[in-house]
Amino acid sequence: VSLSAQPPGGQVALGDRLVLSCAVAAGTGPLSFSWHRGGSRAPLGTGPRLELRHVGDNDSGHYQCRVSDGDSVAE
C-alpha cells in the first residue's frame, strides 16, 4: 500500500485543502478502501482519495488508509 498527500510534506496550514491518496500495487479482487484518523473505528471516507477542503484544528492527527481485496487487508 502506498500513500501520498497533496501538498506533499505532511504539514498543512489551517484553512488549506488536503488530499490524501491511497494506492495498492497488487490485489486479487475488487478493492475496498476506508480512511481513519487516530485509530477511530468510524471511517472518514471509503474511496482511494480523502479530501479535506478546509483543514481545521480538529483535523490534526495521524491518518490511516485501510485496503481490503476480500482476502487480505493492508493498512
Coordinates of C-alpha atoms in Angstrom, one line a residue:
V1 CA 0.0 0.0 0.0
S2 CA 1.4 3.4 -0.9
L3 CA 0.1 6.7 0.4
S4 CA 0.6 10.2 -0.9
A5 CA -0.5 13.7 0.2
Q6 CA -1.1 16.9 -1.7
P7 CA 0.5 19.2 -0.8
P8 CA 3.5 16.9 -0.1
G9 CA 5.5 17.1 3.2
G10 CA 2.8 16.1 5.7
Q11 CA 2.0 19.6 7.1
V12 CA -0.9 21.8 6.1
A13 CA -1.9 25.3 7.3
L14 CA -5.3 26.0 8.8
G15 CA -7.9 26.6 6.1
D16 CA -5.8 24.8 3.4
R17 CA -7.0 21.9 1.3
L18 CA -5.5 18.5 1.9
V19 CA -5.9 15.5 -0.4
L20 CA -4.7 12.0 0.7
S21 CA -4.4 9.2 -1.8
C22 CA -4.0 5.5 -1.2
A23 CA -2.9 3.0 -3.9
V24 CA -2.2 -0.7 -3.9
A25 CA 0.5 -2.3 -6.1
A26 CA -1.4 -5.6 -6.5
G27 CA -4.7 -7.1 -5.4
T28 CA -6.7 -10.2 -6.4
G29 CA -10.2 -8.9 -6.2
P30 CA -12.2 -5.6 -6.1
L31 CA -10.6 -3.2 -3.6
S32 CA -12.4 -1.5 -0.8
F33 CA -10.9 1.5 1.0
S34 CA -11.6 3.1 4.3
W35 CA -9.9 6.1 6.0
H36 CA -9.4 6.5 9.7
R37 CA -7.9 9.2 12.0
G38 CA -6.2 8.4 15.2
G39 CA -7.4 4.8 15.5
S40 CA -11.1 5.7 15.2
R41 CA -13.3 2.9 14.0
A42 CA -15.7 5.2 12.2
P43 CA -14.4 5.7 8.6
L44 CA -13.9 9.3 7.4
G45 CA -14.2 8.1 3.8
T46 CA -14.5 5.0 1.7
G47 CA -12.6 5.7 -1.6
P48 CA -9.0 5.8 -2.7
R49 CA -8.9 9.6 -2.0
L50 CA -9.8 11.6 1.0
E51 CA -10.2 15.3 0.6
L52 CA -10.4 17.8 3.4
R53 CA -11.5 21.1 1.9
H54 CA -10.7 23.4 4.8
V55 CA -8.4 21.9 7.4
G56 CA -9.2 22.9 11.0
D57 CA -7.7 22.3 14.4
N58 CA -10.0 19.2 14.9
D59 CA -8.5 17.6 11.7
S60 CA -5.0 17.2 13.2
G61 CA -3.7 13.7 13.9
H62 CA -2.5 10.6 12.1
Y63 CA -4.5 9.3 9.2
Q64 CA -4.6 5.7 8.1
C65 CA -5.8 4.1 4.9
R66 CA -7.2 0.5 5.2
V67 CA -7.5 -1.5 2.0
S68 CA -9.1 -4.9 1.5
D69 CA -9.3 -7.1 -1.6
G70 CA -11.6 -9.6 0.0
D71 CA -8.8 -11.9 1.1
S72 CA -6.4 -9.7 2.9
V73 CA -6.2 -6.3 4.5
A74 CA -3.4 -3.7 4.4
E75 CA -3.1 -0.5 6.4

